[in-house]
N, CA, C and O atoms as a DFTB+ gen file, in Angstrom:
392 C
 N C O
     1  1      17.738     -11.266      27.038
     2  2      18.155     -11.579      25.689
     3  2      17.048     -11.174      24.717
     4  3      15.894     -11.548      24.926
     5  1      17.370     -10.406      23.638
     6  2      16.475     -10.520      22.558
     7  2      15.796     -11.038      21.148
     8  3      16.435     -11.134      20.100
     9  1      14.846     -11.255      21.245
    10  2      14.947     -11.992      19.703
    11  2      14.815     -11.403      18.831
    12  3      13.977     -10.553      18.528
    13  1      16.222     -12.089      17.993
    14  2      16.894     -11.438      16.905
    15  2      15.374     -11.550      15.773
    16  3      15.608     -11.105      14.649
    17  1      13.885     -12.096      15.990
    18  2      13.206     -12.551      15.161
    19  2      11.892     -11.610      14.972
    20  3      11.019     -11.555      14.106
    21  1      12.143     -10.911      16.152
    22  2      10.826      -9.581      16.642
    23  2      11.132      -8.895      15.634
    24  3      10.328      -9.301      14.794
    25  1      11.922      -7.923      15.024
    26  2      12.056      -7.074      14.103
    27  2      11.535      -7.820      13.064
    28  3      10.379      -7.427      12.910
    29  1      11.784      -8.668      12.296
    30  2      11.266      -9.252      10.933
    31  2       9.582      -9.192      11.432
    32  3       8.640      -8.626      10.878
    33  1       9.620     -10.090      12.822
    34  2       7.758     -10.165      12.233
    35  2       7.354      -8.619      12.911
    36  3       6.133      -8.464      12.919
    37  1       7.884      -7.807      13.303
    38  2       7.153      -6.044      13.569
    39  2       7.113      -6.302      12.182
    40  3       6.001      -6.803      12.020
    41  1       7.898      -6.231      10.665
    42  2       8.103      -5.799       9.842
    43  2       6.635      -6.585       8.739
    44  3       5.722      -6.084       8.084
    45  1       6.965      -7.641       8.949
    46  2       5.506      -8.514       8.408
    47  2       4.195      -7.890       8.599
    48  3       3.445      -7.529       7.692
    49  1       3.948      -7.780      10.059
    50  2       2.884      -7.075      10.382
    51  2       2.379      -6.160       9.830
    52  3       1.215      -6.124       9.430
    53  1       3.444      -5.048       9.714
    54  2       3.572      -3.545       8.952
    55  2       2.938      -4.021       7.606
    56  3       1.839      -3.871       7.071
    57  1       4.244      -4.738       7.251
    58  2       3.401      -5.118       5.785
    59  2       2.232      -5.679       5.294
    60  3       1.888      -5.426       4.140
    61  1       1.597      -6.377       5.978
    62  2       0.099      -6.733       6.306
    63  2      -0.680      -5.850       6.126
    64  3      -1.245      -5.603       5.061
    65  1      -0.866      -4.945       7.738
    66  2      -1.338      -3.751       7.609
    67  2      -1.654      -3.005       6.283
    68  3      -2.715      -2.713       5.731
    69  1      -0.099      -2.763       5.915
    70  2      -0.244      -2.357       4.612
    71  2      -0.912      -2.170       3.663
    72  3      -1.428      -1.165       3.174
    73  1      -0.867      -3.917       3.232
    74  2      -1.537      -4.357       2.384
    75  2      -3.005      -4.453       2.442
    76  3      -3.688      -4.521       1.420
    77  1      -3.482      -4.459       3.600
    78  2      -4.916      -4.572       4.288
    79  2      -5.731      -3.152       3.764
    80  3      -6.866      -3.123       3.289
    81  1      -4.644      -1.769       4.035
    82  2      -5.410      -0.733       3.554
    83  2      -4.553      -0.186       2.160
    84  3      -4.546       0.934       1.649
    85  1      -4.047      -1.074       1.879
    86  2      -4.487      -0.605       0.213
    87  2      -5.476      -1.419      -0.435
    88  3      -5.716      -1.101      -1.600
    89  1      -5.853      -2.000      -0.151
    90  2      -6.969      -3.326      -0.376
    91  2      -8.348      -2.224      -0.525
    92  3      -9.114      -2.235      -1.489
    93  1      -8.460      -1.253       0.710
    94  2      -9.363      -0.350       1.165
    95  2      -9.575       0.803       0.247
    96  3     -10.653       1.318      -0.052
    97  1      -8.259       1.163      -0.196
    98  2      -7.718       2.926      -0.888
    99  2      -8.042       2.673      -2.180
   100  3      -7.219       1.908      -2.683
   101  1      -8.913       3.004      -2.928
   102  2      -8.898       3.716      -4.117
   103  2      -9.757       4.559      -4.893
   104  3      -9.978       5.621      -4.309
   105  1     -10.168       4.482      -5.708
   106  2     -11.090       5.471      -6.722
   107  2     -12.223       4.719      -6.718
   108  3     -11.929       3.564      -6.410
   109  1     -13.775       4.900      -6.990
   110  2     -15.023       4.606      -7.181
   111  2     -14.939       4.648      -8.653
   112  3     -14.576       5.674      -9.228
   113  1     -15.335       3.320      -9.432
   114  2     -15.056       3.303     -10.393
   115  2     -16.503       4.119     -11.159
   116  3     -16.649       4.200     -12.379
   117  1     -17.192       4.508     -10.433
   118  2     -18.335       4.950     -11.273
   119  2     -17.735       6.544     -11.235
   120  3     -17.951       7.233     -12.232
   121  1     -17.183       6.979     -10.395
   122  2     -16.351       8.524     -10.491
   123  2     -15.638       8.376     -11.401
   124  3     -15.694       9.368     -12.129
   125  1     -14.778       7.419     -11.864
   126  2     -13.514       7.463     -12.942
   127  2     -14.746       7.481     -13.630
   128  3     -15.160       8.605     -13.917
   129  1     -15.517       6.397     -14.005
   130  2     -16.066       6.169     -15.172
   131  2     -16.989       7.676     -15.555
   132  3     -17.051       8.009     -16.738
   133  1     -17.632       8.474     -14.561
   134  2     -18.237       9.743     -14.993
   135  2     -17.082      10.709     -15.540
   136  3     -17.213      11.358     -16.578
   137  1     -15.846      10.740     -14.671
   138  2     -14.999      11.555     -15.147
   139  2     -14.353      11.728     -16.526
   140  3     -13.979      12.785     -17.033
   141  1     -14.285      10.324     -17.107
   142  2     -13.428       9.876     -18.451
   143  2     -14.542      10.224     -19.578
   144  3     -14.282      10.671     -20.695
   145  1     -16.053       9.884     -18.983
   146  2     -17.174      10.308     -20.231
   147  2     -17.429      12.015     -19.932
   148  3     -18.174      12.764     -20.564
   149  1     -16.836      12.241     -19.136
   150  2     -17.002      14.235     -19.426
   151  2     -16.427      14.641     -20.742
   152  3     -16.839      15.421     -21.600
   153  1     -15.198      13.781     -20.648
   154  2     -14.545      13.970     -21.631
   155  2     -14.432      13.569     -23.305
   156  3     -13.517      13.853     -24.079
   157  1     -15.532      12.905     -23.541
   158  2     -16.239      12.372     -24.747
   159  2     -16.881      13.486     -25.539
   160  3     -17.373      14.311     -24.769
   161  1     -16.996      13.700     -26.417
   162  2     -16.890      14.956     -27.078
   163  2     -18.676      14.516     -27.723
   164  3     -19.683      15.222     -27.662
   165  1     -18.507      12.988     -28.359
   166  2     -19.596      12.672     -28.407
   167  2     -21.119      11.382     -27.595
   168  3     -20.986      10.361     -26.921
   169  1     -22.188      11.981     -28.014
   170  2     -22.595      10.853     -26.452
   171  2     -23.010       9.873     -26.470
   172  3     -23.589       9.221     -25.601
   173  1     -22.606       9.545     -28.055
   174  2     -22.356       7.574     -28.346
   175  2     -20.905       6.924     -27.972
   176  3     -20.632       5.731     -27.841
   177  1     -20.353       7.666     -27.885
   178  2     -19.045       6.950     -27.137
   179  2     -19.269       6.471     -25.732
   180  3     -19.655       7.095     -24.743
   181  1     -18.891       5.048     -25.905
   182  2     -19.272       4.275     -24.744
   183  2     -17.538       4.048     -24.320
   184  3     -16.511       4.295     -24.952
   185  1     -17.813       3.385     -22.772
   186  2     -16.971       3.149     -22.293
   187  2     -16.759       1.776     -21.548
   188  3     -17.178       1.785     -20.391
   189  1     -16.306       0.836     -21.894
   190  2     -16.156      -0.408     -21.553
   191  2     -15.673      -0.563     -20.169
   192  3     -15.090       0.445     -19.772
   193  1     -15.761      -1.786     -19.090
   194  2     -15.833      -1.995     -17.550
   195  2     -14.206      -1.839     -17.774
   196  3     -13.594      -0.924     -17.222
   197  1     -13.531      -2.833     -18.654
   198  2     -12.236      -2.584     -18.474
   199  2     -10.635      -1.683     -18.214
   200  3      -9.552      -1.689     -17.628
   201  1     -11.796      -0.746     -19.465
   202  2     -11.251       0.683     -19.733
   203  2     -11.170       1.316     -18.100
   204  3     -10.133       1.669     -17.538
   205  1     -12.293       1.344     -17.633
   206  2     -12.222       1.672     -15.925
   207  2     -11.793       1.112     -14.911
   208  3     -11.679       1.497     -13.747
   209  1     -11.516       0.008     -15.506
   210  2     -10.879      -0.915     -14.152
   211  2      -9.293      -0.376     -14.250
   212  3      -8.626       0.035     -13.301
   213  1      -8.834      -0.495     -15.757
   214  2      -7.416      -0.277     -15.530
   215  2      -7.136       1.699     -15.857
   216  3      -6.025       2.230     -15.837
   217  1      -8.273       2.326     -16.087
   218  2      -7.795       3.918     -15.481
   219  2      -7.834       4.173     -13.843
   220  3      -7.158       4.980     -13.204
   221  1      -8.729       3.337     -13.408
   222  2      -8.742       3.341     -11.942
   223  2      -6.925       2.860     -11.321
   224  3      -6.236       3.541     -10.561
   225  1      -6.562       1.561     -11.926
   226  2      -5.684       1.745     -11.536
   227  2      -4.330       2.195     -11.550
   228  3      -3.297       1.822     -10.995
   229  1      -4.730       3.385     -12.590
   230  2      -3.378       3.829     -13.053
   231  2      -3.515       4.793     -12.229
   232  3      -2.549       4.777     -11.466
   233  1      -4.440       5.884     -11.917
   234  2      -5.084       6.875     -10.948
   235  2      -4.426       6.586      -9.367
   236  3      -3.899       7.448      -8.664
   237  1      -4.590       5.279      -9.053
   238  2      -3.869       4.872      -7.551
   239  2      -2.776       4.559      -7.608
   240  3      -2.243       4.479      -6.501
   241  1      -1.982       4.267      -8.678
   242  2      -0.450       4.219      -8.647
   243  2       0.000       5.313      -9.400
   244  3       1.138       5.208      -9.858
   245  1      -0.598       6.287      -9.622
   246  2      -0.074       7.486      -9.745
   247  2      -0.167       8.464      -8.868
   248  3       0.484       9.493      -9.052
   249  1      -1.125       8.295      -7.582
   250  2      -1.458       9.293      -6.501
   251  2      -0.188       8.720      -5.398
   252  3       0.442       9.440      -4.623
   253  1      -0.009       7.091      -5.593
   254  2       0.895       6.707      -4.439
   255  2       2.270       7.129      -4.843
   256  3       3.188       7.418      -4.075
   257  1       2.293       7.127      -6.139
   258  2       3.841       7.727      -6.575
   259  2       4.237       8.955      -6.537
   260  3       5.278       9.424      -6.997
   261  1       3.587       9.356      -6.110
   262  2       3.426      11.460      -6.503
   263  2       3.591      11.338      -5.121
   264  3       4.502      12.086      -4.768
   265  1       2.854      10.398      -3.696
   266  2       3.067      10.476      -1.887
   267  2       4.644       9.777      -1.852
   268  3       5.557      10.192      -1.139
   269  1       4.692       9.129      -2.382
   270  2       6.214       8.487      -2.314
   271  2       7.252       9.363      -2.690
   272  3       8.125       9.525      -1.836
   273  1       7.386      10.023      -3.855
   274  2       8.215      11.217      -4.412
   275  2       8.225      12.230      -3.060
   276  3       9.156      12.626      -2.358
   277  1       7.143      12.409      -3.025
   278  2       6.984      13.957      -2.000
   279  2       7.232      14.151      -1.112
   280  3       7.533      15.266      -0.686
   281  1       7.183      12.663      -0.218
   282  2       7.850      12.352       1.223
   283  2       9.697      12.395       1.052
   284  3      10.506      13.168       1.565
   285  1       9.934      11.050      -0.023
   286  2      11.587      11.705      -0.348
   287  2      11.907      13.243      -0.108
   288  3      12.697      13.797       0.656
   289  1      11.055      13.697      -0.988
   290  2      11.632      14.841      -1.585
   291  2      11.731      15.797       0.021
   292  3      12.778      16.381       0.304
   293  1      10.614      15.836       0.878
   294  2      10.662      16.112       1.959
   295  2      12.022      16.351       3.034
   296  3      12.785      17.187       3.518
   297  1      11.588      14.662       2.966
   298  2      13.123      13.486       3.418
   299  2      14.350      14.843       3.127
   300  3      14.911      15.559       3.957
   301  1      14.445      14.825       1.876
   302  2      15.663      14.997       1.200
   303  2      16.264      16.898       1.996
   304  3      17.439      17.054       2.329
   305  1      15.450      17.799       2.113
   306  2      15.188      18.805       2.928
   307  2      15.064      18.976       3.976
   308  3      14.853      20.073       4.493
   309  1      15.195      17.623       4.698
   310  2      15.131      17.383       6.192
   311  2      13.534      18.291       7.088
   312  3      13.612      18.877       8.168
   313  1      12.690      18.195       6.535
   314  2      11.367      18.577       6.360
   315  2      10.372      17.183       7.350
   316  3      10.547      15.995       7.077
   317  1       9.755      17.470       8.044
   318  2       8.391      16.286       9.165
   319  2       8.024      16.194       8.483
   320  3       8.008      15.023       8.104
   321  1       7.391      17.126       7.638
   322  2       5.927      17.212       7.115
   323  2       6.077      17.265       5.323
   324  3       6.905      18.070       4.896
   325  1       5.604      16.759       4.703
   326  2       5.472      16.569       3.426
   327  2       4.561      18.330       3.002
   328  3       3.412      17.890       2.951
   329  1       4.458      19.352       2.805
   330  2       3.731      20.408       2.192
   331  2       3.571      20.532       0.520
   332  3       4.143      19.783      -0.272
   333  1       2.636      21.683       0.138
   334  2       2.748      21.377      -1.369
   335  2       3.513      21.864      -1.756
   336  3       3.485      21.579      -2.953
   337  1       4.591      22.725      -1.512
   338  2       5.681      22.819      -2.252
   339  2       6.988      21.318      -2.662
   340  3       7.803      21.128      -3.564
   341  1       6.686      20.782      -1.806
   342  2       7.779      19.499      -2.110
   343  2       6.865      18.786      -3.246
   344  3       7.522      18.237      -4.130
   345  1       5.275      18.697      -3.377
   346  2       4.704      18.273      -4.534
   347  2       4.796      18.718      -5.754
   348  3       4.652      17.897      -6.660
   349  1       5.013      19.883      -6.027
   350  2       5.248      20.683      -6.704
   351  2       6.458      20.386      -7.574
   352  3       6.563      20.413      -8.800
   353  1       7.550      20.028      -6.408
   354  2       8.840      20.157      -7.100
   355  2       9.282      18.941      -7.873
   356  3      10.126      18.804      -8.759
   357  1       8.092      17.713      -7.004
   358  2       8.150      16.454      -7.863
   359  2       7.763      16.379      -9.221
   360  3       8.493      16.073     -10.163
   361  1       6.401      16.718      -9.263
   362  2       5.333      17.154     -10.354
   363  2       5.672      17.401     -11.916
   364  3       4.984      16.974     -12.844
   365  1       6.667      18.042     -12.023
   366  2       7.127      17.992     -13.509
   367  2       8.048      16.613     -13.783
   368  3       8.061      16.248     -14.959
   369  1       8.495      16.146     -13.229
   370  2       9.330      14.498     -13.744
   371  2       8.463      13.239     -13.456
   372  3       8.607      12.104     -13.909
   373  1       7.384      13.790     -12.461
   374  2       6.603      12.772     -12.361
   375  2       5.274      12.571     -13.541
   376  3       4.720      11.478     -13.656
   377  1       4.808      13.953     -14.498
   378  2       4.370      14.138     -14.992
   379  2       4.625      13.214     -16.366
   380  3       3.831      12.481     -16.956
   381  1       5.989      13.511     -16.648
   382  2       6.961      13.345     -17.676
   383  2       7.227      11.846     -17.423
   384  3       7.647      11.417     -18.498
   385  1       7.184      10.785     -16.472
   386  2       7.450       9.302     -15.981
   387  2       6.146       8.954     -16.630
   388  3       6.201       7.973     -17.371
   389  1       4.692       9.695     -16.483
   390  2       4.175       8.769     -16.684
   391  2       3.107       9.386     -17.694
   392  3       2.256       8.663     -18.212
């Protein structure tokens, strides 16, 4: 007999996991923060912790949304492997979303 209860907690687990390495995944906020002052035209413009905390996290929910699109889009072509052409084809609406 099986339990009807194994699938939910495989599924918990997963999601754990999950959550465990996105906990791990993201940007070095001193890279955002060098990257955003390249772009300062002048070199009294300062840049506040906040300003980097939340470009950092627009940076990781925009890299996971662009892997999420691309795998669909994959998906959708009956494609294993995600390549850069399926990024590509996301790239202009994903551009335009955000």
């Amino acid at each position: 007999m099986t339990n009807p209860y194994a699938e939910r907690q495989d599924s918990l687990t997963t999601s754990q996991n999950m959550a465990e390495r996105d906990a791990e995944i993201g940007f070095k906020k001193e890279t955002v923060s060098k990257l955003l002052s390249s772009f300062f035209k002048e070199d009294k413009t300062r840049l506040g912790g906040d300003a980097v905390l939340l470009m950092t996290e627009m940076l990781k929910v925009f890299v996971q949304e662009a892997a999420v699109r691309s795998q669909k889009q994959a998906e959708s072509e009956d494609c294993d492997q995600v390549d850069i052409e399926h990024f590509e084809k996301i790239l202009p609406q994903l551009l335009l979303d955000f």
